[in-house]
PDB file of C-alpha atoms in Angstrom:
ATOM      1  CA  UNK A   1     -33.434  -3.522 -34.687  1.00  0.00           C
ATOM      2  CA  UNK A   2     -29.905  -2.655 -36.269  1.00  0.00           C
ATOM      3  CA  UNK A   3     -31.712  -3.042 -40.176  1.00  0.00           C
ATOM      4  CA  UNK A   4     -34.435  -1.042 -38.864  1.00  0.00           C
ATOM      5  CA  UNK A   5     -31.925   1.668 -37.216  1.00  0.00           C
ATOM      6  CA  UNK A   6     -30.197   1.764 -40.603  1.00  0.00           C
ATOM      7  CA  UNK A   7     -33.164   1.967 -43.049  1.00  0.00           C
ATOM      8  CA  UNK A   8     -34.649   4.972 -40.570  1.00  0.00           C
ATOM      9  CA  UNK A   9     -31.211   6.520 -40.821  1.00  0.00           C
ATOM     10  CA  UNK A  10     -30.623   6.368 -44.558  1.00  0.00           C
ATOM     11  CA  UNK A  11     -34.587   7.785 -44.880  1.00  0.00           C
ATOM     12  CA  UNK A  12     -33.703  10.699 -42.105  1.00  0.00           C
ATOM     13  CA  UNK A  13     -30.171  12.089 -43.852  1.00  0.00           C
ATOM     14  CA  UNK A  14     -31.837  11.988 -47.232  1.00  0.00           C
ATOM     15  CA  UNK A  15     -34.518  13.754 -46.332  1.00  0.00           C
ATOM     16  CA  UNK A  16     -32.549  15.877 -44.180  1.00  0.00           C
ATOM     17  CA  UNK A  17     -29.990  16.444 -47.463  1.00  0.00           C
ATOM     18  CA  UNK A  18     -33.041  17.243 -49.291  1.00  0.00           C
ATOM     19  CA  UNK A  19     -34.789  19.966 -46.819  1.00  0.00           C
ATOM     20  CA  UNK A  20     -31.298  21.822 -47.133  1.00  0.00           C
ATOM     21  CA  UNK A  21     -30.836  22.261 -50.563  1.00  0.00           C
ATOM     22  CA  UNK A  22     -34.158  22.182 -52.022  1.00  0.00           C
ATOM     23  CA  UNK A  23     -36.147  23.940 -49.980  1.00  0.00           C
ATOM     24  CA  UNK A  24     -36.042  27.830 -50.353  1.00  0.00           C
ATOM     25  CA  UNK A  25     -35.056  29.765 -46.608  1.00  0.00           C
ATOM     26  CA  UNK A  26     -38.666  30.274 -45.830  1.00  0.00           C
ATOM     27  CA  UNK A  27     -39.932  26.767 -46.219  1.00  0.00           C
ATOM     28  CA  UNK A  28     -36.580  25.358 -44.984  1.00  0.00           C
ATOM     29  CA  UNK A  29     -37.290  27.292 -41.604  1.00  0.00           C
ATOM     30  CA  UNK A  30     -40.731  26.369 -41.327  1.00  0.00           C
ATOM     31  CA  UNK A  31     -40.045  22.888 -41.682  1.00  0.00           C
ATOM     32  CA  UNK A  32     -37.173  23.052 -39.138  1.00  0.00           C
ATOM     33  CA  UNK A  33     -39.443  24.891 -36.719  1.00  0.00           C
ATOM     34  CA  UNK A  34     -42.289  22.231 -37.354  1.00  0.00           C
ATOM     35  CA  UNK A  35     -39.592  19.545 -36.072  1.00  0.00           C
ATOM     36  CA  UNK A  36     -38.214  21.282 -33.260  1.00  0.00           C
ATOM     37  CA  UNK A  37     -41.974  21.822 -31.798  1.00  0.00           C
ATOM     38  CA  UNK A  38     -42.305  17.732 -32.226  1.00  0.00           C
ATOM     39  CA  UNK A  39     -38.963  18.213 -30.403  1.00  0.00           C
ATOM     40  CA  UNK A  40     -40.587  20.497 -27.725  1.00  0.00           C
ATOM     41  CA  UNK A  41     -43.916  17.721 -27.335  1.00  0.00           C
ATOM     42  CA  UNK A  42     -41.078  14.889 -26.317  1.00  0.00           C
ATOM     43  CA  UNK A  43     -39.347  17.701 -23.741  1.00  0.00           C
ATOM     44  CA  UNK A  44     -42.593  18.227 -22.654  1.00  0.00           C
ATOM     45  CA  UNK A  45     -42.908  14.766 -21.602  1.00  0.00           C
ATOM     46  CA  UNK A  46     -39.715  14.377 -20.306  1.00  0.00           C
ATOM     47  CA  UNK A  47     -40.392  17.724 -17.661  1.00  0.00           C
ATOM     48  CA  UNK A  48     -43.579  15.678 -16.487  1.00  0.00           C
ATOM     49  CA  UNK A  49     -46.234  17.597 -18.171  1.00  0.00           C
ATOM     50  CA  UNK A  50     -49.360  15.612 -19.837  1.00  0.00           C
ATOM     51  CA  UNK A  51     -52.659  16.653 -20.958  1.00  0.00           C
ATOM     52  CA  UNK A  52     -53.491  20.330 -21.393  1.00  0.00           C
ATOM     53  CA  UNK A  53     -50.225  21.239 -19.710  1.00  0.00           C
ATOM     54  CA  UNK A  54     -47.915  19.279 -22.216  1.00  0.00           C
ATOM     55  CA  UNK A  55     -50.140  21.065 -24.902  1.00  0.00           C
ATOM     56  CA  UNK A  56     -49.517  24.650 -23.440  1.00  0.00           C
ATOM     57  CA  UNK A  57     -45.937  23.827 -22.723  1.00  0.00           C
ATOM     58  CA  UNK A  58     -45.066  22.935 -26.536  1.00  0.00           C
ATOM     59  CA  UNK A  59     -47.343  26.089 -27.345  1.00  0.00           C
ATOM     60  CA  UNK A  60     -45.085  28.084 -25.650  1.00  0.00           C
ATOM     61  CA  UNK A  61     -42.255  27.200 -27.179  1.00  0.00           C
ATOM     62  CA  UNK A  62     -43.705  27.390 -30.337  1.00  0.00           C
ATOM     63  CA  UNK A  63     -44.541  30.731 -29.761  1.00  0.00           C
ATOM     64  CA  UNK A  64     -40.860  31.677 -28.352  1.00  0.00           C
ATOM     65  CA  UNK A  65     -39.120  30.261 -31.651  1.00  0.00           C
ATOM     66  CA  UNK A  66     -41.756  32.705 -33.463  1.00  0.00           C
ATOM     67  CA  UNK A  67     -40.684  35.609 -31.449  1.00  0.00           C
ATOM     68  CA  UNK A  68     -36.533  34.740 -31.501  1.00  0.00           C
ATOM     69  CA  UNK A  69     -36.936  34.258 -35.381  1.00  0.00           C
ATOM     70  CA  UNK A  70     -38.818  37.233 -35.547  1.00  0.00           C
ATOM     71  CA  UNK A  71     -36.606  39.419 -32.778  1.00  0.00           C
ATOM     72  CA  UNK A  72     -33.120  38.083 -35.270  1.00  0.00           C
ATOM     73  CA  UNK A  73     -35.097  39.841 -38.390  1.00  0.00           C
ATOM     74  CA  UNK A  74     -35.302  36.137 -40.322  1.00  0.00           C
ATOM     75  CA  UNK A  75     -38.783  37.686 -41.343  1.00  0.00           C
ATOM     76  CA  UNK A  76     -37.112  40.293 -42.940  1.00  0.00           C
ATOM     77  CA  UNK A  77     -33.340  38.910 -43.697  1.00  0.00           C
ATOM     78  CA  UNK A  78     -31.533  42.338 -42.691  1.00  0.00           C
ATOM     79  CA  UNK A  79     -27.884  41.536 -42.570  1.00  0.00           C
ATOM     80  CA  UNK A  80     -26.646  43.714 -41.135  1.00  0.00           C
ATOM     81  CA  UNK A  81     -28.919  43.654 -37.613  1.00  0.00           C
ATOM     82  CA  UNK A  82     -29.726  39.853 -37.767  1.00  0.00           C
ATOM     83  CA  UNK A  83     -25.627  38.725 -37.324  1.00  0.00           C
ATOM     84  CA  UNK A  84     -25.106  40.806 -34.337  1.00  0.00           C
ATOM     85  CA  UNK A  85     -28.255  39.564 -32.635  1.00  0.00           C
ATOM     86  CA  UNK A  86     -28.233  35.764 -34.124  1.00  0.00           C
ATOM     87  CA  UNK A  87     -24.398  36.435 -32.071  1.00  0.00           C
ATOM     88  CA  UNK A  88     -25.977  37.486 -29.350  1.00  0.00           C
ATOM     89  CA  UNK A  89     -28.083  34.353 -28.375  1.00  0.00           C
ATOM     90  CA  UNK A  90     -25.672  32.278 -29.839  1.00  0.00           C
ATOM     91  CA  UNK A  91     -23.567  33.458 -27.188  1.00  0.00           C
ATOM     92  CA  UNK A  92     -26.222  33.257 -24.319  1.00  0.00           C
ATOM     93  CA  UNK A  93     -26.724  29.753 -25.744  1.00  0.00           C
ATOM     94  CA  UNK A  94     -22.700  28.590 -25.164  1.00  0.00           C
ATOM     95  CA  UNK A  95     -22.806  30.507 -22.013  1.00  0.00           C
ATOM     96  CA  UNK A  96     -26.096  28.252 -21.440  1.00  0.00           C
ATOM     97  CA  UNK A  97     -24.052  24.778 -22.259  1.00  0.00           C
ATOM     98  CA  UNK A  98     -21.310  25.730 -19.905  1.00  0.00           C
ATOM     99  CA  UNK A  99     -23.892  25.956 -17.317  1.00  0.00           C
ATOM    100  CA  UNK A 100     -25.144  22.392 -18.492  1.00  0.00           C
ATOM    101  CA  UNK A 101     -21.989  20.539 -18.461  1.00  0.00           C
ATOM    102  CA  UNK A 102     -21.519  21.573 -14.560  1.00  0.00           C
ATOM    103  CA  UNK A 103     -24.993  20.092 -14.071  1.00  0.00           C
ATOM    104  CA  UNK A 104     -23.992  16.687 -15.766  1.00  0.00           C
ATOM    105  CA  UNK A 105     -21.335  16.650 -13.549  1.00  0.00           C
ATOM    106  CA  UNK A 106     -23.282  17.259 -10.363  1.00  0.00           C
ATOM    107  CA  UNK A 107     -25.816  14.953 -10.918  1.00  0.00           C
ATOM    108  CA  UNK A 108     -27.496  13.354  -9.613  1.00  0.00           C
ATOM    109  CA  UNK A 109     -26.408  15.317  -5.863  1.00  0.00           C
ATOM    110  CA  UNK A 110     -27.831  18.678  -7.344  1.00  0.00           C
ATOM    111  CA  UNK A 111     -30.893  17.553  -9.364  1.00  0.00           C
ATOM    112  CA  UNK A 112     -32.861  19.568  -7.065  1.00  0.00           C
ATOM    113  CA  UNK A 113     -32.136  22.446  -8.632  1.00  0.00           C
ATOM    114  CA  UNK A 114     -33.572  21.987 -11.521  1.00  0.00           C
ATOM    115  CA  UNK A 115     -35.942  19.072 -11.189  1.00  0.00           C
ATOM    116  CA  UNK A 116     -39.082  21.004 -11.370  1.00  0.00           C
ATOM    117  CA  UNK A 117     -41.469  21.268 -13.927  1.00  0.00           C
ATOM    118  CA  UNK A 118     -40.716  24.427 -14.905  1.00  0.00           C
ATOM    119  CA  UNK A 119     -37.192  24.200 -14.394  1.00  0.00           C
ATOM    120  CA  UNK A 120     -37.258  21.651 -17.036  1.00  0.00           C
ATOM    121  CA  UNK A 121     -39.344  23.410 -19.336  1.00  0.00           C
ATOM    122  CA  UNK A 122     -36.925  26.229 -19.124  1.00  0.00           C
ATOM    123  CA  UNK A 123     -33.941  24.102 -19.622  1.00  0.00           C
ATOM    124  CA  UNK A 124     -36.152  23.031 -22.938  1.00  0.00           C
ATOM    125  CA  UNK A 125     -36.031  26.561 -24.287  1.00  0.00           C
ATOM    126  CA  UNK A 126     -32.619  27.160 -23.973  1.00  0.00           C
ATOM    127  CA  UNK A 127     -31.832  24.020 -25.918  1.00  0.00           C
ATOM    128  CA  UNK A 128     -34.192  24.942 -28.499  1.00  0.00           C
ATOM    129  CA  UNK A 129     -34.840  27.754 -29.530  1.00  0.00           C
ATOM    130  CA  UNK A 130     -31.092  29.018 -30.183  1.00  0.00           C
ATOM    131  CA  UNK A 131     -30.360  25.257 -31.501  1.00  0.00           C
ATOM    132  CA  UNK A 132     -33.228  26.337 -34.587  1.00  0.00           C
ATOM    133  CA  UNK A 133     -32.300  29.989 -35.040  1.00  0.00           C
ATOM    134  CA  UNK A 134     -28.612  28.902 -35.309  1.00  0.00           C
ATOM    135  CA  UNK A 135     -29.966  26.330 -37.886  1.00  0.00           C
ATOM    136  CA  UNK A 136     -32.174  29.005 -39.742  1.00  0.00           C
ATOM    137  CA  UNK A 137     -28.957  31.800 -39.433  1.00  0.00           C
ATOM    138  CA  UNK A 138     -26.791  29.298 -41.798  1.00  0.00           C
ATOM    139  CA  UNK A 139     -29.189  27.960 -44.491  1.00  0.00           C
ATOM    140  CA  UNK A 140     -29.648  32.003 -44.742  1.00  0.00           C
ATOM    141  CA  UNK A 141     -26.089  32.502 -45.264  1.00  0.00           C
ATOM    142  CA  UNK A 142     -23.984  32.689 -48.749  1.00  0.00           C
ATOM    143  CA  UNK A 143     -23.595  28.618 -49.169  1.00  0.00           C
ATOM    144  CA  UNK A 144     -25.547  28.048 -46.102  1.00  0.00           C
ATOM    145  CA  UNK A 145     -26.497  24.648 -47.085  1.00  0.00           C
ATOM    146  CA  UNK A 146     -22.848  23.706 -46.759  1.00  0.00           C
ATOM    147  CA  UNK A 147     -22.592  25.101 -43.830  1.00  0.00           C
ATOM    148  CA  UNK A 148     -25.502  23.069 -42.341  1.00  0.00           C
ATOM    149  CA  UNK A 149     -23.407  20.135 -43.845  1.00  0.00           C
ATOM    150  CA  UNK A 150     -20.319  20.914 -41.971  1.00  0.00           C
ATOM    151  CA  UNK A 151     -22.057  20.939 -39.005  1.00  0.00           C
ATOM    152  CA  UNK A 152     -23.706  17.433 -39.257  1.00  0.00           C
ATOM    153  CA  UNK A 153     -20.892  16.039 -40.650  1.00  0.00           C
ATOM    154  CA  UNK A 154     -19.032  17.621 -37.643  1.00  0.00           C
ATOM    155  CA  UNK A 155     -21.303  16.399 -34.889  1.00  0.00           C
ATOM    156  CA  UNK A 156     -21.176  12.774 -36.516  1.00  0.00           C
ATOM    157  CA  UNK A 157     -17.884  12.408 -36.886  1.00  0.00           C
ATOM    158  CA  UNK A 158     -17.234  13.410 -32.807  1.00  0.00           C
ATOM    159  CA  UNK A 159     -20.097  10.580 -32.102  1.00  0.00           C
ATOM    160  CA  UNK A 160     -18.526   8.213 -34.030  1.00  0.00           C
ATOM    161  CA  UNK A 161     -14.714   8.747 -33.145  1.00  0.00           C
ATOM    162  CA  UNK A 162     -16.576   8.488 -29.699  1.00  0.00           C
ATOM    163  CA  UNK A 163     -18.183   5.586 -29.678  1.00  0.00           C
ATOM    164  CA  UNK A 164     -15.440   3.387 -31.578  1.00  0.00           C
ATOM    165  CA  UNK A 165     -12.258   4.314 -29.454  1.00  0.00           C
ATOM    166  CA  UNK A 166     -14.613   4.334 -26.464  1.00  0.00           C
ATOM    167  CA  UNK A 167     -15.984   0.462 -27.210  1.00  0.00           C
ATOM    168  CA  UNK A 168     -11.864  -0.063 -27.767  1.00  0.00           C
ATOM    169  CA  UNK A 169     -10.341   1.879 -25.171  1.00  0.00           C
ATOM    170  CA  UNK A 170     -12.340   3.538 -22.733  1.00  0.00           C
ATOM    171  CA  UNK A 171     -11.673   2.702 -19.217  1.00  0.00           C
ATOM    172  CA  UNK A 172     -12.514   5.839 -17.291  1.00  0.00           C
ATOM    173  CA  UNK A 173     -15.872   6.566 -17.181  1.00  0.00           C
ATOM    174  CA  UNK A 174     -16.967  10.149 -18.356  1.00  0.00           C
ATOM    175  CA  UNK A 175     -20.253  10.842 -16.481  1.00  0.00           C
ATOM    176  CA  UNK A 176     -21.237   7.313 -14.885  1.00  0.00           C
ATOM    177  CA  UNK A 177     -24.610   8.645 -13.074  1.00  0.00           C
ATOM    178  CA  UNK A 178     -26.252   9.911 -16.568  1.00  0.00           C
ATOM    179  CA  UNK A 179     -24.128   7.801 -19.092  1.00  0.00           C
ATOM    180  CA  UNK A 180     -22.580   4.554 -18.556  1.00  0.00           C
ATOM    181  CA  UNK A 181     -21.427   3.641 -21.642  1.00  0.00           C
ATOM    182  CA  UNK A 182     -19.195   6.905 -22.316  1.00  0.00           C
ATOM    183  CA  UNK A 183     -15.811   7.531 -21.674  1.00  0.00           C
ATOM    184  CA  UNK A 184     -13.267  10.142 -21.149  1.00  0.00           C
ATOM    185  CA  UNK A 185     -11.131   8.093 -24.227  1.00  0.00           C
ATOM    186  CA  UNK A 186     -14.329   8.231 -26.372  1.00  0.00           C
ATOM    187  CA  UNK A 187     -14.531  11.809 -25.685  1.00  0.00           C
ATOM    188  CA  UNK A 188     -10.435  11.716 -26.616  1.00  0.00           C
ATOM    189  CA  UNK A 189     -11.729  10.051 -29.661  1.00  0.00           C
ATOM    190  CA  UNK A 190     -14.407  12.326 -31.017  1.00  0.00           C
ATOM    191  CA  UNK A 191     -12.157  15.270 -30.486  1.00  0.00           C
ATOM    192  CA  UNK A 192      -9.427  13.709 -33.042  1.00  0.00           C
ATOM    193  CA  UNK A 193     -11.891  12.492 -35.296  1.00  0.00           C
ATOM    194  CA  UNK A 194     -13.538  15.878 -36.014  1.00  0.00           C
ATOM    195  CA  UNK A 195     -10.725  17.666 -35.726  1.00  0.00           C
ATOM    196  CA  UNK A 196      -9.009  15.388 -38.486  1.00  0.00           C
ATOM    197  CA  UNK A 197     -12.434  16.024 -40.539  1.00  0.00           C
ATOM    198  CA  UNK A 198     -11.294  19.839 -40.149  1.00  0.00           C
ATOM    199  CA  UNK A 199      -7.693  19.540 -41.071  1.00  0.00           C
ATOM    200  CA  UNK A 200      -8.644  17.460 -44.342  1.00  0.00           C
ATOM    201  CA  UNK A 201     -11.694  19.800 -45.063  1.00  0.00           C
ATOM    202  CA  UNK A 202      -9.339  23.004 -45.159  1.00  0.00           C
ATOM    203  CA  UNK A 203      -6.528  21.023 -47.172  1.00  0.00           C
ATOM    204  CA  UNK A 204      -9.800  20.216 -49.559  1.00  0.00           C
ATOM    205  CA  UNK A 205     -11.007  23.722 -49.898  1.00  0.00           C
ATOM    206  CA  UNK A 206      -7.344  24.821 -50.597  1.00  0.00           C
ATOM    207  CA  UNK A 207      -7.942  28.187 -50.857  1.00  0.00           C
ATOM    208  CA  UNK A 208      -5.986  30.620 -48.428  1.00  0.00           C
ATOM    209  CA  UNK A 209      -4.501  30.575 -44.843  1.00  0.00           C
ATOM    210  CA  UNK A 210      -7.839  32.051 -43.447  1.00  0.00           C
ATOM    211  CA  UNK A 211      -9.710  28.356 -43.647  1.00  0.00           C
ATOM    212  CA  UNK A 212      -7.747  27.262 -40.851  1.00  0.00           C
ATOM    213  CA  UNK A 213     -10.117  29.458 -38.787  1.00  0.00           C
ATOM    214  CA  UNK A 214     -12.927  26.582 -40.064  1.00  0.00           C
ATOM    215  CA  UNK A 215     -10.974  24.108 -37.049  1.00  0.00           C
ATOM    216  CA  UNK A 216     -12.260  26.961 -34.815  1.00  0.00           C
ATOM    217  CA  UNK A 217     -15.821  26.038 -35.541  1.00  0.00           C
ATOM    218  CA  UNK A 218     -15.711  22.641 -35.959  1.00  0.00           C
ATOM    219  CA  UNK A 219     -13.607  21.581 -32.987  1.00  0.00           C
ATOM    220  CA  UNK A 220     -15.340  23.825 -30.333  1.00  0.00           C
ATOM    221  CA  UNK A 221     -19.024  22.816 -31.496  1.00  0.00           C
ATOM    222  CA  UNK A 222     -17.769  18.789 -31.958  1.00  0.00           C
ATOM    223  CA  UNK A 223     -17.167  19.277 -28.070  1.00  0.00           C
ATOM    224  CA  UNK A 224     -20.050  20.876 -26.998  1.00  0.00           C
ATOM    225  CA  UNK A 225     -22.236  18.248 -28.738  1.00  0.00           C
ATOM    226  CA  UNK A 226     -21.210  15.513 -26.708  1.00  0.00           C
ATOM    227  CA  UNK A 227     -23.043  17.772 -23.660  1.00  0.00           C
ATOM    228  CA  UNK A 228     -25.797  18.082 -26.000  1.00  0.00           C
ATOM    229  CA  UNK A 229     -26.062  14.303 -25.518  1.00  0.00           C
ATOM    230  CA  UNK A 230     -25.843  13.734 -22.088  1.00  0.00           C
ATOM    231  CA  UNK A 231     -28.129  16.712 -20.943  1.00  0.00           C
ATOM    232  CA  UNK A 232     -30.755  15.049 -22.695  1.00  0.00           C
ATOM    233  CA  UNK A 233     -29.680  11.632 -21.126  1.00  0.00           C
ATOM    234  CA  UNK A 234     -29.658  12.728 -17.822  1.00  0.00           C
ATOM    235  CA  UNK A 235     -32.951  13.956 -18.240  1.00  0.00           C
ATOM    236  CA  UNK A 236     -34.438  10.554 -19.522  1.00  0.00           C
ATOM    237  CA  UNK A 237     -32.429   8.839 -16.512  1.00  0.00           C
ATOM    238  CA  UNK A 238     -34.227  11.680 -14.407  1.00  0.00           C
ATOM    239  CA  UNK A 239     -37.751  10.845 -16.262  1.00  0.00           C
ATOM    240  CA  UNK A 240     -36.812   6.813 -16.264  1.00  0.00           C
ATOM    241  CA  UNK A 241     -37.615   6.376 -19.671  1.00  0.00           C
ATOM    242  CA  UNK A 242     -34.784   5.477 -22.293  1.00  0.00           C
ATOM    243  CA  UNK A 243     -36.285   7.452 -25.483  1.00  0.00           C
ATOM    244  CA  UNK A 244     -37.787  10.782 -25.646  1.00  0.00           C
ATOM    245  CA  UNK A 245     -40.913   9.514 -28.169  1.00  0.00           C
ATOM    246  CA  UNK A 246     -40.912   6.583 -30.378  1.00  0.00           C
ATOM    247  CA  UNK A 247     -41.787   8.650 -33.838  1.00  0.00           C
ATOM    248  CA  UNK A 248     -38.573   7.419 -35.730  1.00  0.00           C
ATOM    249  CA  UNK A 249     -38.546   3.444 -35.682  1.00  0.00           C
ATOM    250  CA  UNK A 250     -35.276   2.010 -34.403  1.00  0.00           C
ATOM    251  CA  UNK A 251     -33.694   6.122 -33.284  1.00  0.00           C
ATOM    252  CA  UNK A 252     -36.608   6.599 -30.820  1.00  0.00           C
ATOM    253  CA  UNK A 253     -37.598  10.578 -30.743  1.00  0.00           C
ATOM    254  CA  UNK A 254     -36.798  13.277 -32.296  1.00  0.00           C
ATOM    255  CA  UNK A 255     -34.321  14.731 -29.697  1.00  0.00           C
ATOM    256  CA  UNK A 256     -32.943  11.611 -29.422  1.00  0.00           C
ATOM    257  CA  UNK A 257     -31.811  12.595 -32.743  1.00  0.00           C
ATOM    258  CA  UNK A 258     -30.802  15.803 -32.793  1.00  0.00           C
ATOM    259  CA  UNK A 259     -29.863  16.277 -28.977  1.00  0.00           C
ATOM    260  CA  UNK A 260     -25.451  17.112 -30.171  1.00  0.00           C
ATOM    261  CA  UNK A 261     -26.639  19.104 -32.703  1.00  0.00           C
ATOM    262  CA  UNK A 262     -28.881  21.363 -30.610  1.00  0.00           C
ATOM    263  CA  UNK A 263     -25.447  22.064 -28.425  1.00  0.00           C
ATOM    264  CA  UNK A 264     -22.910  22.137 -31.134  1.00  0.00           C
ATOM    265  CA  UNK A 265     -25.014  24.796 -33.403  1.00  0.00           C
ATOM    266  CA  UNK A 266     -25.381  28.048 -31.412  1.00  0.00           C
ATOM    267  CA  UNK A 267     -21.548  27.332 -30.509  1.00  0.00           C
ATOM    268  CA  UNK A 268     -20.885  26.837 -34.557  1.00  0.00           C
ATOM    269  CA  UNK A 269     -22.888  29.649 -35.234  1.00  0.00           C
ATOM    270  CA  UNK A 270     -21.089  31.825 -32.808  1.00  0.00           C
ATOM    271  CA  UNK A 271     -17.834  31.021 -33.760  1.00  0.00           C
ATOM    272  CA  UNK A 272     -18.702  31.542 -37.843  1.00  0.00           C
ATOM    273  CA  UNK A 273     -19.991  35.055 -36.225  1.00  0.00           C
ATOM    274  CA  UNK A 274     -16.433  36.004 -34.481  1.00  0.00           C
ATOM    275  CA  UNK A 275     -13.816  34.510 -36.764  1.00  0.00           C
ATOM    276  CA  UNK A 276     -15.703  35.860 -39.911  1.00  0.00           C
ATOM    277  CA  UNK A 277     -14.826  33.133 -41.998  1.00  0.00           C
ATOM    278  CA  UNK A 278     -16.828  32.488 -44.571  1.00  0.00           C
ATOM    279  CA  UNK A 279     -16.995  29.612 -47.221  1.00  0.00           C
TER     280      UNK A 279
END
């Protein structure tokens, strides 16, 4: 299982490396919207639709990533309206995963309030669709693919800090009920690793004292991600399945994949929107 985790791993981040910065912005955004539909089939499954009403589920969010795209002027790639309204659900987004981590934390006493099909589907679509047009927004921008890089790179690092000083040190569990296995030290762990990433990042760029503003994109969307994680876990623990699909061979789903980065992007995205830093 690890050689097969590690051969599906090396496959995904060089095609993923390759999709960035070979692909022009249209293709590059049709591709990304062609895997965050797969994504929407697995969510589909994990809200408890099958049949025609997994189909019409995925459909619809198929056609909402259309209309967002099409609503931030990607169609069109008008500057100066598509920042303040890729800012604008970038920001309903963050306000979205502040309203997520309070439901980790309350499950699984308040699952009721979301635990219906719909509910679920809904929860889908705000993990989505902002997570692609935030996605789309940077490979659009001066040195987007970069940017994109950053992110990953980012998002890694937190999961990795994470998991090692968690396996070392972690005694206190984070969020037992969806997660077992994390702790409040991991979480202590990812923080310093991606915020070390950022400090040696802006020493590397060595440019002026305005790239310090890049630790306030990294560090806020390295936390956010590790919500992005266990919204998606709580939901399989809701389901009772441990992957969302089986498509990548040792990773499971897609979303099992991309589930920080779908958190940590809108928040990225928003912050790159405020600060105005560019690279």
């Amino acid at each position: 299982m690890l050689s097969q985790r590690i051969v599906t791993g090396l496959i995904l981040a060089a095609g993923v490396l390759a999709a960035v910065f070979l692909l022009s912005f249209t293709l590059f955004a049709l591709l990304a919207a062609l895997v965050f539909v797969i994504g929407a089939w697995e969510w589909s499954r994990l809200a408890h639709f099958s049949g025609l009403g997994r189909g019409l589920c995925t459909l619809a969010f198929a056609l909402l990533l259309v209309a967002c795209g099409w609503w931030i002027g990607f169609q069109r790639l008008a500057e100066e309206t598509m920042e303040l309204r890729m800012a604008i659900v970038a920001a309903l987004a963050a306000v979205w995963w502040i309203v997520a981590a309070g439901l980790v934390r309350s499950y699984p006493a308040r699952a009721g309030l979301w635990s219906r099909r719909w509910e679920q589907c809904l929860i889908g679509l705000l993990v989505i669709v902002p997570a692609w047009a935030a996605l789309v927004f940077l490979r659009g921008e001066p040195r987007g693919e970069w940017l994109i890089v950053i992110l990953v790179v980012s998002v890694v690092c937190a999961d990795t800090g994470a998991y090692f000083v968690g396996r070392r040190w972690g005694r206190h569990k984070l969020a037992p009920s969806v997660s077992p296995g994390k702790s409040t030290e991991g979480v202590y762990g990812g923080f310093a690793c991606s915020l070390l990433f950022a400090v040696v990042l802006v020493l590397a760029l060595g440019r002026s004292a305005d790239d310090w503003w890049l630790l306030a994109l990294i560090v806020p969307a390295s936390l956010v991600s590790v919500v992005g994680d266990l919204l998606e876990s709580m939901l399989k623990r809701q389901r009772g399945i441990k992957d969302s699909g089986s498509i990548l061979p040792g990773h499971g789903g897609v979303l099992d994949r991309m589930d920080s980065v779908t958190a940590a992007a809108p928040v990225f995205v928003l912050a790159y929107v405020l600060t105005g830093w560019r690279l």
